[in-house]
Coordinates of C-alpha atoms in Angstrom, one line a residue:
M1 CA -21.6 -17.8 -18.4
K2 CA -18.0 -17.7 -19.1
I3 CA -16.2 -16.6 -15.9
M4 CA -14.6 -13.5 -17.6
S5 CA -15.8 -11.8 -20.6
F6 CA -13.3 -9.6 -21.7
G7 CA -12.1 -10.5 -25.4
W8 CA -8.5 -10.7 -26.4
K9 CA -7.9 -7.2 -26.5
G10 CA -9.5 -7.0 -22.7
R11 CA -7.0 -10.0 -21.7
R12 CA -4.0 -8.1 -23.1
R13 CA -4.9 -4.8 -21.4
I14 CA -5.3 -6.6 -18.1
V15 CA -1.8 -8.4 -18.6
S16 CA -0.2 -5.1 -19.7
A17 CA -1.6 -3.7 -16.2
V18 CA -0.3 -6.4 -14.4
L19 CA 3.5 -6.0 -15.7
S20 CA 2.7 -2.4 -15.4
F21 CA 2.2 -2.6 -12.0
G22 CA 5.2 -5.0 -11.2
C23 CA 7.5 -2.3 -12.7
I24 CA 5.7 0.6 -10.5
Q25 CA 6.3 -1.8 -7.7
A26 CA 9.9 -2.5 -8.8
A27 CA 10.7 1.3 -9.2
Q28 CA 9.1 2.2 -5.5
I29 CA 10.3 -0.7 -3.9
F30 CA 13.3 -2.5 -5.1
L31 CA 15.2 0.5 -7.5
P32 CA 15.9 2.7 -4.4
L33 CA 17.3 -0.4 -2.2
L34 CA 20.3 -0.3 -4.6
A35 CA 21.2 3.2 -3.4
L36 CA 21.2 2.1 0.1
P37 CA 24.9 0.4 -0.1
Y38 CA 26.7 3.1 -1.6
L39 CA 24.9 5.9 0.8
A40 CA 26.2 3.5 3.8
R41 CA 29.9 3.6 2.6
I42 CA 29.8 6.9 1.5
L43 CA 27.9 8.9 4.4
K44 CA 29.3 7.0 7.1
A45 CA 27.4 5.7 10.4
D46 CA 26.0 8.7 11.7
A47 CA 25.1 10.7 8.2
F48 CA 23.7 7.5 6.5
G49 CA 21.5 7.1 10.3
M50 CA 20.3 10.5 9.6
I51 CA 18.9 9.4 6.0
M52 CA 17.0 6.6 7.2
Y53 CA 15.4 8.4 10.2
W54 CA 14.0 11.3 7.9
S55 CA 13.3 8.4 5.1
V56 CA 10.7 7.6 7.2
V57 CA 8.8 11.2 7.1
P58 CA 8.0 10.9 3.2
I59 CA 6.6 7.2 3.9
I60 CA 4.0 9.4 6.6
V61 CA 3.2 12.5 4.1
G62 CA 2.5 10.2 1.5
F63 CA 0.5 8.2 3.5
V64 CA -1.8 11.3 4.4
L65 CA -2.1 12.6 1.0
D66 CA -3.3 9.0 0.0
W67 CA -6.2 9.2 2.1
G68 CA -8.8 7.0 1.0
F69 CA -8.0 7.4 -2.8
L70 CA -6.4 3.9 -3.4
L71 CA -9.7 2.1 -2.7
G72 CA -12.4 4.7 -2.9
G73 CA -11.0 6.7 -5.4
V74 CA -10.2 3.8 -7.6
R75 CA -13.7 2.2 -6.9
E76 CA -15.0 5.6 -8.3
I77 CA -13.5 5.8 -11.2
A78 CA -13.7 2.3 -12.0
S79 CA -17.5 2.5 -11.5
H80 CA -17.6 5.7 -14.1
R81 CA -15.5 4.9 -16.6
N82 CA -17.4 5.8 -19.8
D83 CA -18.7 8.6 -17.9
A84 CA -16.2 11.5 -19.2
E85 CA -18.4 14.2 -16.6
R86 CA -18.3 11.9 -13.8
L87 CA -14.4 11.3 -14.2
S88 CA -13.7 15.1 -14.4
V89 CA -15.6 15.9 -11.3
A90 CA -13.9 13.3 -9.5
W91 CA -10.4 14.1 -10.5
S92 CA -10.7 17.6 -10.0
N93 CA -12.0 17.0 -6.4
G94 CA -9.7 14.6 -6.0
L95 CA -6.5 17.0 -7.3
L96 CA -7.8 19.6 -4.7
A97 CA -8.6 17.6 -2.0
K98 CA -4.8 16.5 -2.2
F99 CA -3.7 20.1 -2.5
L100 CA -5.8 20.6 0.9
L101 CA -3.9 17.9 2.3
A102 CA -0.5 19.0 1.2
M103 CA -1.6 22.6 2.7
L104 CA -2.1 21.0 6.5
V105 CA 0.8 19.2 6.4
I106 CA 3.2 21.7 5.8
S107 CA 1.4 23.8 8.3
L108 CA 1.6 20.9 10.9
S109 CA 5.2 20.6 9.9
C110 CA 6.3 24.1 10.6
L111 CA 4.0 24.4 13.5
L112 CA 6.2 21.0 14.9
F113 CA 9.3 22.0 13.6
P114 CA 10.7 23.2 17.1
I115 CA 9.6 19.7 18.5
I116 CA 10.4 17.3 16.4
P117 CA 13.8 15.4 17.1
H118 CA 16.7 16.4 15.1
A119 CA 14.6 19.1 12.9
K120 CA 16.7 22.0 14.2
E121 CA 19.8 20.2 13.4
S122 CA 19.0 19.6 10.0
P123 CA 16.6 21.7 8.8
N124 CA 17.3 21.2 5.3
M125 CA 16.7 17.6 5.8
F126 CA 13.2 18.1 7.4
F127 CA 12.1 20.1 5.2
W128 CA 13.0 18.0 1.9
A129 CA 12.0 15.2 3.7
I130 CA 8.5 16.9 3.7
G131 CA 8.7 17.4 -0.1
A132 CA 9.1 14.0 -0.8
G133 CA 6.3 13.2 1.1
V134 CA 4.0 15.4 -0.6
A135 CA 6.0 14.4 -4.2
R136 CA 4.9 10.9 -3.3
G137 CA 1.3 11.6 -2.4
A138 CA 0.9 13.5 -5.3
N139 CA 1.1 10.0 -7.5
P140 CA -2.1 9.7 -9.8
L141 CA -1.8 6.1 -9.3
W142 CA -5.5 6.3 -8.3
F143 CA -6.7 7.8 -11.1
L144 CA -5.1 6.0 -13.9
Q145 CA -5.4 2.9 -12.3
G146 CA -9.6 3.1 -12.2
L147 CA -9.3 4.3 -15.9
G148 CA -8.1 0.8 -16.6
D149 CA -7.7 2.1 -20.6
G150 CA -3.7 1.7 -20.6
S151 CA -2.6 4.8 -19.5
I152 CA -0.8 3.1 -16.3
R153 CA 1.6 2.1 -18.4
R154 CA 2.2 5.4 -19.0
L155 CA 2.9 5.8 -15.0
A156 CA 5.1 3.1 -15.0
L157 CA 7.4 4.5 -17.6
W158 CA 7.7 7.8 -15.5
D159 CA 7.9 5.9 -12.4
V160 CA 11.0 3.9 -13.7
G161 CA 12.7 6.6 -15.2
S162 CA 12.2 8.5 -12.3
S163 CA 13.6 6.1 -10.0
A164 CA 16.6 5.2 -12.3
A165 CA 17.3 9.2 -12.5
L166 CA 17.8 9.2 -8.9
L167 CA 19.8 6.4 -8.6
I168 CA 22.1 7.9 -11.3
M169 CA 22.0 11.3 -9.7
T170 CA 22.7 9.9 -6.4
F171 CA 26.1 8.2 -7.5
A172 CA 27.1 11.5 -9.2
L173 CA 26.1 14.2 -6.6
V174 CA 26.3 12.4 -3.2
H175 CA 30.0 11.8 -2.5
E176 CA 30.5 13.1 1.1
P177 CA 28.5 12.9 4.4
Q178 CA 27.6 16.5 4.3
D179 CA 25.7 15.5 0.9
G180 CA 23.3 13.6 2.8
E181 CA 20.3 16.0 2.5
R182 CA 21.1 16.2 -1.7
Y183 CA 19.7 12.4 -1.6
L184 CA 16.4 13.6 -0.2
A185 CA 16.3 16.7 -2.4
L186 CA 17.0 14.4 -5.3
L187 CA 14.2 12.2 -4.1
A188 CA 11.8 15.2 -4.1
L189 CA 12.6 16.7 -7.4
C190 CA 12.7 13.3 -9.2
K191 CA 9.6 11.9 -8.1
G192 CA 7.8 15.3 -7.6
G193 CA 8.9 16.3 -11.2
A194 CA 7.4 12.8 -12.7
Y195 CA 4.6 12.8 -11.0
L196 CA 3.6 17.0 -11.7
W197 CA 4.0 16.2 -15.5
L198 CA 1.6 13.6 -15.4
T199 CA -0.5 15.6 -13.1
I200 CA -0.2 18.4 -15.8
G201 CA -1.3 15.7 -18.9
I202 CA -4.5 14.1 -17.0
C203 CA -5.5 18.1 -16.3
R204 CA -5.5 18.7 -20.3
Q205 CA -8.1 16.1 -20.6
Y206 CA -10.3 16.0 -17.1
Y207 CA -9.8 18.9 -15.2
Q208 CA -12.3 21.1 -14.4
K209 CA -13.6 24.3 -12.1
T210 CA -14.1 23.0 -8.6
S211 CA -14.6 24.3 -5.1
I212 CA -13.0 23.3 -1.3
K213 CA -16.6 22.7 -0.2
A214 CA -16.6 19.8 -3.0
A215 CA -13.2 18.7 -2.1
S216 CA -13.7 18.4 1.5
T217 CA -17.0 16.6 1.0
L218 CA -15.2 14.1 -0.9
L219 CA -12.5 13.8 2.1
W220 CA -15.4 13.3 4.5
Q221 CA -16.7 10.6 2.2
T222 CA -13.7 8.6 2.0
R223 CA -12.6 9.2 5.7
I224 CA -13.7 5.4 6.6
F225 CA -10.6 4.4 3.9
F226 CA -8.2 6.5 5.9
G227 CA -9.1 5.2 9.1
G228 CA -8.9 1.9 8.5
G229 CA -5.2 2.7 7.0
I230 CA -4.2 4.6 10.7
A231 CA -5.5 1.2 12.4
G232 CA -3.3 -0.3 10.0
Q233 CA -0.2 1.6 10.9
L234 CA -1.1 1.5 14.5
Y235 CA -0.8 -2.4 14.4
G236 CA 2.4 -2.4 12.2
S237 CA 4.4 0.2 13.9
V238 CA 2.8 1.0 17.5
A239 CA 2.6 -2.7 18.6
Y240 CA 6.4 -3.6 17.3
L241 CA 7.5 -0.4 18.9
A242 CA 6.1 -2.0 22.1
L243 CA 7.6 -4.8 21.3
G244 CA 11.2 -3.6 21.2
G245 CA 10.7 -2.3 24.4
I246 CA 10.3 -5.7 26.1
L247 CA 12.3 -7.9 23.7
P248 CA 16.2 -8.1 23.6
A249 CA 17.6 -6.4 20.6
R250 CA 18.9 -10.1 19.1
D251 CA 15.2 -11.2 19.4
M252 CA 13.7 -8.4 18.0
G253 CA 16.2 -8.5 15.1
F254 CA 15.2 -12.2 14.3
F255 CA 11.6 -11.1 14.3
L256 CA 11.4 -8.0 12.0
A257 CA 13.6 -9.9 9.8
A258 CA 11.4 -13.1 9.5
D259 CA 8.2 -10.6 9.6
K260 CA 9.5 -8.5 6.5
I261 CA 10.5 -11.6 4.4
V262 CA 6.9 -12.9 4.8
R263 CA 5.1 -9.7 4.3
A264 CA 7.6 -9.0 1.1
I265 CA 6.3 -12.8 -0.1
V266 CA 3.0 -11.5 0.2
S267 CA 3.6 -8.3 -1.6
L268 CA 4.4 -10.2 -4.9
S269 CA 0.7 -10.5 -5.8
N270 CA 0.3 -6.6 -5.2
P271 CA 0.1 -6.2 -9.3
L272 CA -2.1 -8.6 -10.0
T273 CA -4.7 -7.6 -6.8
Q274 CA -4.3 -4.0 -7.9
T275 CA -5.5 -4.7 -11.7
L276 CA -8.4 -7.1 -10.4
F277 CA -9.6 -4.4 -7.9
A278 CA -10.3 -2.0 -10.9
E279 CA -11.6 -4.6 -13.1
I280 CA -14.4 -6.1 -10.2
C281 CA -15.1 -2.4 -9.5
A282 CA -16.1 -1.3 -13.3
L283 CA -18.0 -4.4 -13.1
H284 CA -20.7 -2.9 -10.6
D285 CA -23.4 -3.6 -13.6
D286 CA -22.8 -7.2 -14.1
R287 CA -22.7 -8.7 -10.8
N288 CA -22.8 -12.4 -11.9
T289 CA -19.8 -11.8 -13.8
R290 CA -18.0 -9.7 -10.6
I291 CA -19.2 -12.3 -8.0
R292 CA -17.4 -15.5 -10.5
I293 CA -14.1 -13.3 -10.8
Q294 CA -14.3 -12.8 -6.9
Q295 CA -14.7 -16.6 -6.7
L296 CA -11.8 -17.4 -9.0
A297 CA -9.0 -14.9 -7.0
L298 CA -10.5 -16.6 -3.9
G299 CA -9.7 -19.8 -4.8
A300 CA -6.5 -19.1 -6.5
C301 CA -5.3 -17.0 -3.5
L302 CA -6.3 -20.0 -1.2
L303 CA -4.3 -22.3 -3.2
L304 CA -1.4 -20.1 -3.9
S305 CA -0.9 -18.7 -0.6
T306 CA -0.9 -22.0 1.1
C307 CA 1.5 -23.2 -1.4
A308 CA 3.4 -20.5 -0.9
G309 CA 3.6 -20.7 2.9
V310 CA 4.1 -24.4 2.8
G311 CA 7.3 -23.8 0.8
L312 CA 8.4 -21.1 2.9
Y313 CA 8.4 -23.5 5.9
V314 CA 10.3 -26.1 3.8
L315 CA 12.7 -23.7 2.3
A316 CA 13.2 -21.5 5.3
P317 CA 17.0 -22.1 6.2
E318 CA 17.7 -21.4 2.4
V319 CA 15.5 -17.9 2.6
M320 CA 17.2 -16.6 5.7
R321 CA 20.7 -17.7 4.3
I322 CA 20.0 -15.7 1.0
A323 CA 18.5 -12.9 2.2
L324 CA 20.3 -12.3 5.6
G325 CA 23.2 -14.4 5.7
E326 CA 24.9 -17.0 7.6
S327 CA 24.3 -14.7 10.9
Y328 CA 20.6 -15.0 11.1
V329 CA 20.7 -18.9 10.6
A330 CA 19.5 -19.4 14.5
S331 CA 16.4 -17.4 13.5
V332 CA 15.1 -19.8 10.8
W333 CA 12.1 -21.2 13.4
V334 CA 10.9 -17.9 13.6
L335 CA 10.5 -17.9 9.9
K336 CA 9.5 -21.2 10.3
A337 CA 6.6 -20.4 12.9
L338 CA 5.7 -16.8 10.9
S339 CA 4.7 -19.2 7.5
V340 CA 1.3 -19.3 8.6
V341 CA 0.7 -15.7 8.2
V342 CA 1.3 -16.1 4.4
P343 CA -2.1 -17.6 3.6
L344 CA -4.1 -15.1 6.5
L345 CA -2.3 -12.3 5.0
S346 CA -3.2 -13.1 1.2
L347 CA -6.8 -14.0 2.4
N348 CA -7.5 -10.9 4.0
M349 CA -6.2 -9.1 0.8
I350 CA -9.1 -10.6 -1.1
L351 CA -11.4 -10.7 1.4
G352 CA -11.6 -7.0 2.1
P353 CA -10.5 -5.1 -1.0
Q354 CA -11.5 -7.2 -3.7
I355 CA -14.8 -8.5 -2.2
L356 CA -15.9 -6.1 0.4
V357 CA -14.9 -2.8 -0.8
P358 CA -16.3 -3.2 -4.3
H359 CA -19.8 -4.1 -2.9
G360 CA -19.4 -1.0 -0.5
K361 CA -19.0 -2.6 2.7
E362 CA -15.7 -1.0 3.4
A363 CA -17.0 -0.1 6.9
T364 CA -16.3 -3.7 8.0
L365 CA -12.8 -3.9 6.9
T366 CA -11.8 -0.5 8.5
L367 CA -13.7 -2.2 11.8
A368 CA -11.5 -5.6 11.1
Q369 CA -8.3 -3.3 11.2
V370 CA -9.4 -1.1 14.1
A371 CA -10.1 -4.4 16.1
A372 CA -7.2 -5.5 15.2
A373 CA -5.0 -2.2 16.0
L374 CA -6.8 -2.1 19.5
I375 CA -5.9 -5.8 20.8
S376 CA -2.5 -5.8 19.1
V377 CA -1.0 -3.6 21.3
P378 CA -2.4 -5.1 24.7
C379 CA -1.0 -8.3 23.5
A380 CA 2.2 -7.3 22.2
L381 CA 3.0 -6.3 26.0
F382 CA 1.1 -9.0 27.6
L383 CA 2.7 -11.7 25.1
A384 CA 6.1 -10.5 24.8
D385 CA 6.7 -10.1 28.7
R386 CA 5.5 -13.4 29.4
Y387 CA 6.6 -15.9 26.5
G388 CA 9.5 -13.5 24.9
L389 CA 10.1 -14.6 21.2
V390 CA 7.5 -16.8 21.0
G391 CA 4.9 -14.2 22.2
A392 CA 6.0 -12.0 19.8
I393 CA 5.6 -14.5 17.1
S394 CA 2.1 -14.9 18.0
L395 CA 1.2 -11.4 17.7
P396 CA 0.8 -11.0 13.9
I397 CA -0.9 -14.3 13.7
I398 CA -3.5 -13.0 16.2
A399 CA -4.0 -10.1 14.2
E400 CA -4.4 -11.1 11.1
G401 CA -6.6 -13.8 12.5
C402 CA -8.9 -11.0 14.1
I403 CA -9.4 -9.6 10.8
F404 CA -9.5 -12.5 8.7
L405 CA -12.9 -13.7 11.0
I406 CA -14.4 -10.4 10.9
V407 CA -14.7 -9.9 7.2
L408 CA -15.2 -13.9 6.7
I409 CA -18.1 -13.5 8.8
Q410 CA -19.4 -10.4 6.7
V411 CA -19.1 -11.9 3.2
I412 CA -20.5 -14.9 4.3
R413 CA -23.4 -13.3 6.1
T414 CA -23.4 -10.7 3.1
Y415 CA -22.6 -12.9 -0.1
P416 CA -22.8 -16.2 0.8
C417 CA -22.8 -17.3 -3.2
I418 CA -19.3 -16.2 -3.1
F419 CA -18.3 -19.5 -1.3
S420 CA -20.9 -21.8 -3.3
K421 CA -22.2 -22.0 -6.7
C422 CA -23.9 -18.8 -7.4
S423 CA -28.1 -19.0 -8.6
G424 CA -30.0 -16.1 -9.3
G425 CA -31.8 -15.8 -6.2
S426 CA -28.6 -15.8 -4.3
I427 CA -27.3 -13.0 -6.6
N428 CA -29.9 -10.8 -6.2
K429 CA -30.4 -11.2 -2.5
A430 CA -26.5 -10.1 -2.4
N431 CA -27.3 -7.2 -4.7
A432 CA -30.2 -6.1 -2.6
G433 CA -27.8 -5.8 0.0
E434 CA -26.0 -3.3 -1.5

């Protein structure tokens, strides 16, 4: 049997999806970065600092509204691509669930307004930041990704267009420090307008009447994915805050800069893994092909991530110099030490989302993320206090290693044929465990 049973049209569709996800990633991450030098110069230090402070809010709000849709929602849609009724139910319940989450976030924001730092001094910034977060969470990516019919190209077009419009309007309308809130307003309006237009278009084809009970049931069913996301946030944020309370500012800067470079390199594979995830889920009735694709993805990941890690180790001086300038050359050894995280992160992205989740074993992935979160803060306090920067470097290695071991053991126990030539018996055994 061929590893992939896609014809020419199928391959072209997959390549198109990878390119579309690449455009979306560029629109959401890289295009906004082009505005930062301009904003830093125009707004001056205080106003720019407030913009950066409030820019965290859309990320948090968007995370809440995403809930478990980027994994659980995509899996549901991809698994029933040919069932129009099931797609309509999933879209309608998901849309109402996101609306309920948005109402909850807005209500909590109003209640917490008096005690949130800087909210009283800049209320407009606060509420525009909430609006930008709601817009971010309204992204219909989960549904279009699962469909796998080329609709993702339309999302990529609107995402790139809205980010470009935001960039142009920022240059045109933000000229003085007091214009800082305009940037957050433009962010909310540009992204919110694009996603609202896309949502209306999807509703014309798939929306049907639903109920709060059905939407609430969907949120309950996907709570495991949200729990895993919270654990990831705790590991990535709280543990690093703990490090910041112990390490000198210079060492913390070296560590965070190197950590961001490592994660940026791994994120380059996101367009491919996002495309693969939906296609693997769509093969729920053809488990032989699905397992063979997972084998191919795992092998390619191991090879490419190892090469990337070795390459980063060898080229660390040049990478630091290009990315951060001469002042960070002294932290080259930190980047070299963290290069081992590249294959760990990459393998975790395959073993968890690409193998366990399509087989319905997301509870193990969440368990691994919770375990990493629970050990990360004590490890951060102990290791940074005793070993300083060396201890901080070991933190992501320990946390990602913990996730790797837990998900690897589950994959070996449940799907041993992933690591060997598949036989009918081993595949049937794996099927029986789902």
